[in-house]
mmCIF file of C-alpha atoms and ligand atoms in Angstrom:
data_model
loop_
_atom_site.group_PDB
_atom_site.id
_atom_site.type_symbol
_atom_site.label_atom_id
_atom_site.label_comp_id
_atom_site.label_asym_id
_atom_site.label_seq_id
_atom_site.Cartn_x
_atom_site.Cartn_y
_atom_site.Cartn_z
ATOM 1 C CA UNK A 207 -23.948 -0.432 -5.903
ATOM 2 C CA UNK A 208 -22.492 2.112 -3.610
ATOM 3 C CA UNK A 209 -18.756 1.229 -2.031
ATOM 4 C CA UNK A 210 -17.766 2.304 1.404
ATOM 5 C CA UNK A 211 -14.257 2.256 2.332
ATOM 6 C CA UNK A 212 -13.227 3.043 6.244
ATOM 7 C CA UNK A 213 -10.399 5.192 6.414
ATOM 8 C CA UNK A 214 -8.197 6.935 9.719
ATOM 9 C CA UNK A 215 -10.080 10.080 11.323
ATOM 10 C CA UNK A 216 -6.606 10.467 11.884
ATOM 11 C CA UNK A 217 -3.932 9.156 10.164
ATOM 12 C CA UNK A 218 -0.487 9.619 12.102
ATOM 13 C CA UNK A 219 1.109 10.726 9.159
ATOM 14 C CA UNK A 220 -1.285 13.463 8.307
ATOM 15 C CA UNK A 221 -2.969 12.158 5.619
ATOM 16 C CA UNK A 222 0.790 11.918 3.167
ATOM 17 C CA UNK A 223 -0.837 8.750 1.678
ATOM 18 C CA UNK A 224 1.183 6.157 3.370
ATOM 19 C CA UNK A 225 -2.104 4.720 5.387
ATOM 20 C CA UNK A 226 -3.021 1.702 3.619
ATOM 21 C CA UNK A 227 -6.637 3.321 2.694
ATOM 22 C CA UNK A 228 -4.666 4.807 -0.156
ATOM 23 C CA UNK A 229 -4.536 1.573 -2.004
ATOM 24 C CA UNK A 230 -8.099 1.260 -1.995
ATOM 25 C CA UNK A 231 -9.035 4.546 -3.033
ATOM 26 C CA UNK A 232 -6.009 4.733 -6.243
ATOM 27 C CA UNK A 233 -7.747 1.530 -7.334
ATOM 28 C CA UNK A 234 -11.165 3.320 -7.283
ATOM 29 C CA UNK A 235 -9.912 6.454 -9.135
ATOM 30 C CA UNK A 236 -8.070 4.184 -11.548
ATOM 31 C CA UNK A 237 -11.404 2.312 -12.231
ATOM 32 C CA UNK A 238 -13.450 5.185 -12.017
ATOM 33 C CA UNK A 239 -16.062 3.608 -9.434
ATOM 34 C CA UNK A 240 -16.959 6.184 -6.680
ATOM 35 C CA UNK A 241 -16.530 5.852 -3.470
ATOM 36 C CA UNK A 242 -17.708 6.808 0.343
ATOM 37 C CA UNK A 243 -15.785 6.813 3.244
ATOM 38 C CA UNK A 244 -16.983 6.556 6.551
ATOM 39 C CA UNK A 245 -14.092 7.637 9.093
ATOM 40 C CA UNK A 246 -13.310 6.024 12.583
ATOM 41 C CA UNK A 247 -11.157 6.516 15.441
ATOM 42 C CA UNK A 248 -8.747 4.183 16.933
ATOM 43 C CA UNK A 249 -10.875 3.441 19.963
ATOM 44 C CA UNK A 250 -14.043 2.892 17.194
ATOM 45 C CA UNK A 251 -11.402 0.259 15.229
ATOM 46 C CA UNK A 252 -11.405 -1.883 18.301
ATOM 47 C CA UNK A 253 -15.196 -1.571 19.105
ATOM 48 C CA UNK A 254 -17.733 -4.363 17.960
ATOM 49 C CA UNK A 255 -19.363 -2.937 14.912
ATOM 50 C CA UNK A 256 -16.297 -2.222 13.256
ATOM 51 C CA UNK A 257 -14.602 -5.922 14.485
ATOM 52 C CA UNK A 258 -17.925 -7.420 12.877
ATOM 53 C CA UNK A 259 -16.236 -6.352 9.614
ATOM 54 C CA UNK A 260 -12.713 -6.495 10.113
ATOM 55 C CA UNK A 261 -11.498 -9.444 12.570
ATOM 56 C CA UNK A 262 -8.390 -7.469 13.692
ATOM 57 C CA UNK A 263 -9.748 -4.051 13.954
ATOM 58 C CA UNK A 264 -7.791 -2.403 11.192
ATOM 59 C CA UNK A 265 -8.482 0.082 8.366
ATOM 60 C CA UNK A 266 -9.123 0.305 5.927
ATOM 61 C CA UNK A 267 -12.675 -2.009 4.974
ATOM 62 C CA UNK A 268 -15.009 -2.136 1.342
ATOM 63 C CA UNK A 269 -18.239 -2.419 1.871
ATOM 64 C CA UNK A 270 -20.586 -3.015 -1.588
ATOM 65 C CA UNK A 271 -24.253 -4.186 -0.553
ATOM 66 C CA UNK A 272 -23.929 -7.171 1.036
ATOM 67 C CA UNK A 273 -20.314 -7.862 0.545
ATOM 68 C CA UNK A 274 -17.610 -6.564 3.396
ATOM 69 C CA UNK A 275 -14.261 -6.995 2.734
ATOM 70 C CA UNK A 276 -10.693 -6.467 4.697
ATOM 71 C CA UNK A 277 -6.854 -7.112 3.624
ATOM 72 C CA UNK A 278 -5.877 -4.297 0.764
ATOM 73 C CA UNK A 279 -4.902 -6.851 -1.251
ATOM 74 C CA UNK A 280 -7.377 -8.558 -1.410
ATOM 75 C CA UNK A 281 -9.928 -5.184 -1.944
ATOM 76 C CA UNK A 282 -7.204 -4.323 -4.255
ATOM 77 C CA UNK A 283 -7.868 -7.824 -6.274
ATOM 78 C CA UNK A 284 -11.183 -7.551 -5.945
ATOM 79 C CA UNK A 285 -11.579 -4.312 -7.887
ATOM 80 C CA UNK A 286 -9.345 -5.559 -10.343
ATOM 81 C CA UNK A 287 -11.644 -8.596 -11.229
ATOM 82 C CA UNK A 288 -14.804 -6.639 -11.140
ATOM 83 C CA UNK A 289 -13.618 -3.562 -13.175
ATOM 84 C CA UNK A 290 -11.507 -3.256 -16.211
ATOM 85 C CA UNK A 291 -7.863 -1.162 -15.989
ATOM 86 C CA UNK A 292 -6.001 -3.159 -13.162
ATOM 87 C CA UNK A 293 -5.218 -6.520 -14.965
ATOM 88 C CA UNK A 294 -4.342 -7.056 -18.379
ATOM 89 C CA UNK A 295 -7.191 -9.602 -19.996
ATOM 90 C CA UNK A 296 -4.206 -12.514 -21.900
ATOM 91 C CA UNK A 297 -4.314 -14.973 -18.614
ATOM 92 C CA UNK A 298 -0.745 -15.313 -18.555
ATOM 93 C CA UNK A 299 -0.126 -11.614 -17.746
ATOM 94 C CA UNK A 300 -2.984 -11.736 -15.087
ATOM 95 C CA UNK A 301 -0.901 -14.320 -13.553
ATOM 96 C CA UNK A 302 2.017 -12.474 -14.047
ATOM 97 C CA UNK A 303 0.439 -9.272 -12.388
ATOM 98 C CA UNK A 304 -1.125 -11.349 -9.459
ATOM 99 C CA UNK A 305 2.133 -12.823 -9.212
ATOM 100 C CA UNK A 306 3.296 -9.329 -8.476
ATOM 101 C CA UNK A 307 0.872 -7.912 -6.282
ATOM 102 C CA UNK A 308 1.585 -11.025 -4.048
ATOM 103 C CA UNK A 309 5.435 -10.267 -4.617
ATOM 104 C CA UNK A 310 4.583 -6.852 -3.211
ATOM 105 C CA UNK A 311 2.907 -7.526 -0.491
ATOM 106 C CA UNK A 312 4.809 -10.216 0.719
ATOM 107 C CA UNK A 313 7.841 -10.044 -0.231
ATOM 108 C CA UNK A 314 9.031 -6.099 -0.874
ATOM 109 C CA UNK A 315 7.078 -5.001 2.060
ATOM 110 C CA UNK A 316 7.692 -7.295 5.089
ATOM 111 C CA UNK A 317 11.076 -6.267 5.619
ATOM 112 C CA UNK A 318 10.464 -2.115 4.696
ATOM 113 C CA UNK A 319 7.347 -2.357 7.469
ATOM 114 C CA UNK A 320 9.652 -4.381 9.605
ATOM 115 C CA UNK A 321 12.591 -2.461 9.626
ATOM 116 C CA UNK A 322 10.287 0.888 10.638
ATOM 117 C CA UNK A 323 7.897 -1.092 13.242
ATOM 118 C CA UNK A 324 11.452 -1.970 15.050
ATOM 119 C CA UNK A 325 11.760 2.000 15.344
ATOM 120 C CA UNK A 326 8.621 1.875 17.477
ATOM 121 C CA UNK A 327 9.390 -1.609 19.133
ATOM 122 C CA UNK A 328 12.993 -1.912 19.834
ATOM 123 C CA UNK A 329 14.048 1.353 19.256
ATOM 124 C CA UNK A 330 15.326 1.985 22.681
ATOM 125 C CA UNK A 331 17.230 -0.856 23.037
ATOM 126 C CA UNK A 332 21.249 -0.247 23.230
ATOM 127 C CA UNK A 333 21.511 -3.794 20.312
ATOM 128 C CA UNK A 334 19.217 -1.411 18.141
ATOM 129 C CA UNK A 335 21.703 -0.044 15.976
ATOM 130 C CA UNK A 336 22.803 -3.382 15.118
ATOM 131 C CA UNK A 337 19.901 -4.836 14.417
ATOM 132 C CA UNK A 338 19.030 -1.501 12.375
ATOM 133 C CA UNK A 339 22.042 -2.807 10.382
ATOM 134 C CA UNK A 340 20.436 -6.106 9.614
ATOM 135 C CA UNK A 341 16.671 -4.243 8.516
ATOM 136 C CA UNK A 342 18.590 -2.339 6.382
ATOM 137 C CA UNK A 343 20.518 -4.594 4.791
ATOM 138 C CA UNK A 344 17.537 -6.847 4.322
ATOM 139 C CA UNK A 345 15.704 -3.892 2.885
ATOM 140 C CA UNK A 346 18.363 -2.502 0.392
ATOM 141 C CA UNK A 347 18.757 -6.757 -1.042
ATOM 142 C CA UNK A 348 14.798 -6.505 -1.465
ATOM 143 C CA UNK A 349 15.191 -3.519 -3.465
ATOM 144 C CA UNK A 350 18.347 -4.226 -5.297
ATOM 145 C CA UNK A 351 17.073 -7.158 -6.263
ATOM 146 C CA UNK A 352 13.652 -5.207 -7.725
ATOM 147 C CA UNK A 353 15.642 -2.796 -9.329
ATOM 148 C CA UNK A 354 17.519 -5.105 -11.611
ATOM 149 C CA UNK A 355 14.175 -6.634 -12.592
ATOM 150 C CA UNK A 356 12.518 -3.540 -13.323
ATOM 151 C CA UNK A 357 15.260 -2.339 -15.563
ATOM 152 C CA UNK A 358 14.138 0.125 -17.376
ATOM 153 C CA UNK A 359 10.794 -0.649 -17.721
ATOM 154 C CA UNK A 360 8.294 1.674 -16.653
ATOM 155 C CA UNK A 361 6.226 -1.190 -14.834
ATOM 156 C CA UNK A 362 6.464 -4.613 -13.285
ATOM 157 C CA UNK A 363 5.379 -6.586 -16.095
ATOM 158 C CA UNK A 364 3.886 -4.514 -19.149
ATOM 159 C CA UNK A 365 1.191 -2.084 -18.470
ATOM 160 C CA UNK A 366 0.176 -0.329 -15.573
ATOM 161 C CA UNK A 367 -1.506 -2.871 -13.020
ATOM 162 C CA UNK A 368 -2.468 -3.481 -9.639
ATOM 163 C CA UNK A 369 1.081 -4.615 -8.710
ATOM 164 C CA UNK A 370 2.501 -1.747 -9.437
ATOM 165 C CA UNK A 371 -0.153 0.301 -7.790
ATOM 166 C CA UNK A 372 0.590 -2.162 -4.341
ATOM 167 C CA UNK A 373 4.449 -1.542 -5.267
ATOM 168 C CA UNK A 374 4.347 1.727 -5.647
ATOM 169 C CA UNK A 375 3.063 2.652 -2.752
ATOM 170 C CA UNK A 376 5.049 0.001 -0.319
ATOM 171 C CA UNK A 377 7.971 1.674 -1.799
ATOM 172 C CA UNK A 378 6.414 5.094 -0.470
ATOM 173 C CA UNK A 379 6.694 3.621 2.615
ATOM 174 C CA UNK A 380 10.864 3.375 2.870
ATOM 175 C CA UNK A 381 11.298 6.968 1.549
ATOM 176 C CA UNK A 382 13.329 9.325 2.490
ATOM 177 C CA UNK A 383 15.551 6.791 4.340
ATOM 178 C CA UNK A 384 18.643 6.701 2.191
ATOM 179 C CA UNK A 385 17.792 3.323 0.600
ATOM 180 C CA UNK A 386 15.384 3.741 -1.912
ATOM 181 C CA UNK A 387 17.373 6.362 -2.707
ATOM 182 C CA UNK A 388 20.397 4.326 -3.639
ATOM 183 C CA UNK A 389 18.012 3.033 -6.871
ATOM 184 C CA UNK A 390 17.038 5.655 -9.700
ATOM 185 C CA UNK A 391 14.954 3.295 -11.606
ATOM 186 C CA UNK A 392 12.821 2.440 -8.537
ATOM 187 C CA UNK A 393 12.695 6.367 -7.577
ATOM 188 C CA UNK A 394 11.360 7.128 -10.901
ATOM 189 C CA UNK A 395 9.317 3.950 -11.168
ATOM 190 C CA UNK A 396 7.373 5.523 -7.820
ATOM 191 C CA UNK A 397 7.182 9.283 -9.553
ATOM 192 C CA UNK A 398 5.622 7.922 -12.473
ATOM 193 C CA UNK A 399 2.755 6.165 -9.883
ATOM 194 C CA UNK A 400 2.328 9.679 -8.710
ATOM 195 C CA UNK A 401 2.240 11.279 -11.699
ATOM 196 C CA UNK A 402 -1.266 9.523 -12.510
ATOM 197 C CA UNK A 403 -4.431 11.226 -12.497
ATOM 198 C CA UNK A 404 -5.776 8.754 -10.092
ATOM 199 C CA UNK A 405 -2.788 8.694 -7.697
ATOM 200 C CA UNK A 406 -3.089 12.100 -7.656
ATOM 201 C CA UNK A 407 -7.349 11.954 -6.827
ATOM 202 C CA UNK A 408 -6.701 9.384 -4.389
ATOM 203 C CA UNK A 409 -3.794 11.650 -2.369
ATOM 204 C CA UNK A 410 -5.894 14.512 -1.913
ATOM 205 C CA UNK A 411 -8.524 12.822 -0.987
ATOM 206 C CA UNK A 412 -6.528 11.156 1.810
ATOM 207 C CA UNK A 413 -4.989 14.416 2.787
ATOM 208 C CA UNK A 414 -8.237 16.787 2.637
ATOM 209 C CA UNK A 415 -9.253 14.534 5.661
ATOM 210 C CA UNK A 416 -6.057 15.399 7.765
ATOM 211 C CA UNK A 417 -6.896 18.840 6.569
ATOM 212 C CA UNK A 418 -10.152 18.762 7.561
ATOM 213 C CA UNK A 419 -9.808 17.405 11.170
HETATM 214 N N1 GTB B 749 -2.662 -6.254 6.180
HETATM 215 C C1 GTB B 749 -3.635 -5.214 6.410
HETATM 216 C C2 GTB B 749 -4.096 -4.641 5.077
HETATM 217 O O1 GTB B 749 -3.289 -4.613 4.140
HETATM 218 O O2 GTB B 749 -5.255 -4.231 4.953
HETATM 219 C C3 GTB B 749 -3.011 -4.158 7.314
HETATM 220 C C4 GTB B 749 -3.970 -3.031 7.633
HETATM 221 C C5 GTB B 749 -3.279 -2.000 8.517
HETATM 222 O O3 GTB B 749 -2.081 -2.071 8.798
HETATM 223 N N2 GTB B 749 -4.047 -1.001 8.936
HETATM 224 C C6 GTB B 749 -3.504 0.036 9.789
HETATM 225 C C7 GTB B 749 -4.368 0.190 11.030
HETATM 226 O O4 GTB B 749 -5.550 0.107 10.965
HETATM 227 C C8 GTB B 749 -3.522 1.365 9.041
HETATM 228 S S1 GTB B 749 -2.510 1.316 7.594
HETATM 229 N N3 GTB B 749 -3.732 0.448 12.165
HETATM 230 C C9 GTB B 749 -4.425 0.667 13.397
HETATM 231 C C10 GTB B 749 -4.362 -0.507 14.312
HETATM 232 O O5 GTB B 749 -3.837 -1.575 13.931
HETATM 233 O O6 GTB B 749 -4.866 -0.354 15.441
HETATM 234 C C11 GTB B 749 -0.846 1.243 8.334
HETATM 235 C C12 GTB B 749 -0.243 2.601 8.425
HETATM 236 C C13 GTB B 749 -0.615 3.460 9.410
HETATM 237 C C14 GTB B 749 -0.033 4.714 9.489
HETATM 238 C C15 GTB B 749 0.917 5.072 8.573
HETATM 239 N N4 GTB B 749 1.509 6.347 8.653
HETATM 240 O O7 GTB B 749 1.041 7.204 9.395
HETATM 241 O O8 GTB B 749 2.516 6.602 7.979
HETATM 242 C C16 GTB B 749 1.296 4.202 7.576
HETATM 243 C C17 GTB B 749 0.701 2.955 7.493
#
C-alpha cells in the first residue's frame, strides 16, 4: 500500500530537520517502507481538505489506503507496530520503549518547545528575561535528569527504538542554546541518531525540498 506523508512547502527553518515531518520520514527509512509526500502551504493547512485529515491543520499527516493518520507519535507508533526495527519483540521492552516515546513527547519536549514558543509569544515583554530564566531552568532539570539515566548507554533502553528516534530529534530542537550543551552524553547520544543511514535519508530528503523551492 502506498504511504503519503504531508510535509511544509516551506519549512521556516529551511528544511534543517527540526519540522516534525522528520519523525515520520526517519521511521520510514528505518523500516524501509517508501514513501510520498504531497507538500502544502500554510494557507492549504487551514483549508478544508487538508482539516478533513488533520483536525488542527498541522503537518505532517500518513495516509495508507484508507487509513489517515495525524499526531507523530502516534504515526511514529504506528509504523513501529506494523513493521519490524522500531520496537524490540520481549513485551516488557516494548513497554519500556513506549514508555519512552511517551516520556519524549511529553515530558522532554513540553518545556524545550515551551521555552522557544515564549521567544515568539512573550518575547517582547520587559518580565521576559525572567521568565527566560524559569524555561531554562525547567529545560536544563529535564535534561539533567535524562542524562543521568542515559549514562553511558548508547540508547534509552537497549537497542535502537522509536523513543530514541522521538528523543533524538526533540533534543535537536534545544540545540545550539547552551543547554544541551552542558550534557556530553546527551550530545553524543543525538550524533549517534544522525549518524544512521536512515537519519541521514530522512534529512536530505527534508532539506532537498527547502532546496528545491
Ligand atoms: N503534536 C503535533 C504532532 O506531533 O504531529 C504537532 C504538529 C506540529 O507542530 N506541526 C507544525 C505545523 O504544522 C509543524 S512541525 N505548524 C503549522 C501550524 O500550526 O499552522 C513544528 C515545527 C515547525 C517549524 C520548525 N522549524 O522551522 O524549526 C520546527 C518545528
Amino acid at each position: 500500500m502506498t504511504i503519503t506523508i504531508t510535509a511544509f512547502e516551506t519549512s521556516p527553518d529551511g528544511g534543517k530537520g527540526l519540522a516534525r515531518d522528520m519523525r515520520v520520514r526517519w521511521a520510514l527509512e528505518e523500516v524501509g517502507r517508501p514513501y510520498g509526500v504531497r507538500l502544502v502551504s500554510f494557507k492549504a493547512m487551514k483549508q478544508p481538505a487538508h482539516m478533513a485529515i488533520h483536525p488542527f491543520g498541522q503537518i505532517p499527516t500518513y495516509e495508507e489506503g484508507g487509513l489517515a493518520l495525524f499526531e507523530t507519535g502516534a504515526i511514529v507508533f504506528h509504523i513501529a507496530q506494523h513493521n519490524s526495527g522500531l520496537l524490540p519483540d520481549d513485551a516488557y521492552a516494548r513497554a519500556r520503549a513506549i514508555t519512552w516515546m511517551f516520556a519524549a513527547l511529553n515530558t522532554v519536549e513540553p518545556p524545550i518547545v515551551e521555552r522557544e514558543q515564549a521567544h515568539f509569544t512573550v518575547g517582547n515583554m520587559p518580565w521576559f528575561p525572567q521568565l527566560l530564566d524559569v524555561m531554562n531552568e525547567n529545560a536544563r532539570t529535564r535534561l539533567s535528569q535524562l542524562s543521568d539515566s542515559l549514562g553511558n548507554n548508547d540508547w534509552l533502553d537497549g537497542t535502537f527504538s522509536a523513543a530514541d528516534l522521538l528523543m533524538v530529534l526533540v533534543l535537536r530542537r534545544i540545540e545550539g542554546e547552551g543547554i544541551l550543551e552542558n550534557f556530553p552524553n546527551l550530545c553524543a547520544y543525538v550524533a549517534r541518531g544522525e549518524a544512521r543511514p536512515a537519519y541521514k535519508r530522512a534529512y536530505s530528503a527534508q532539506l532537498a525540498v527547502a532546496n528545491h523551492n
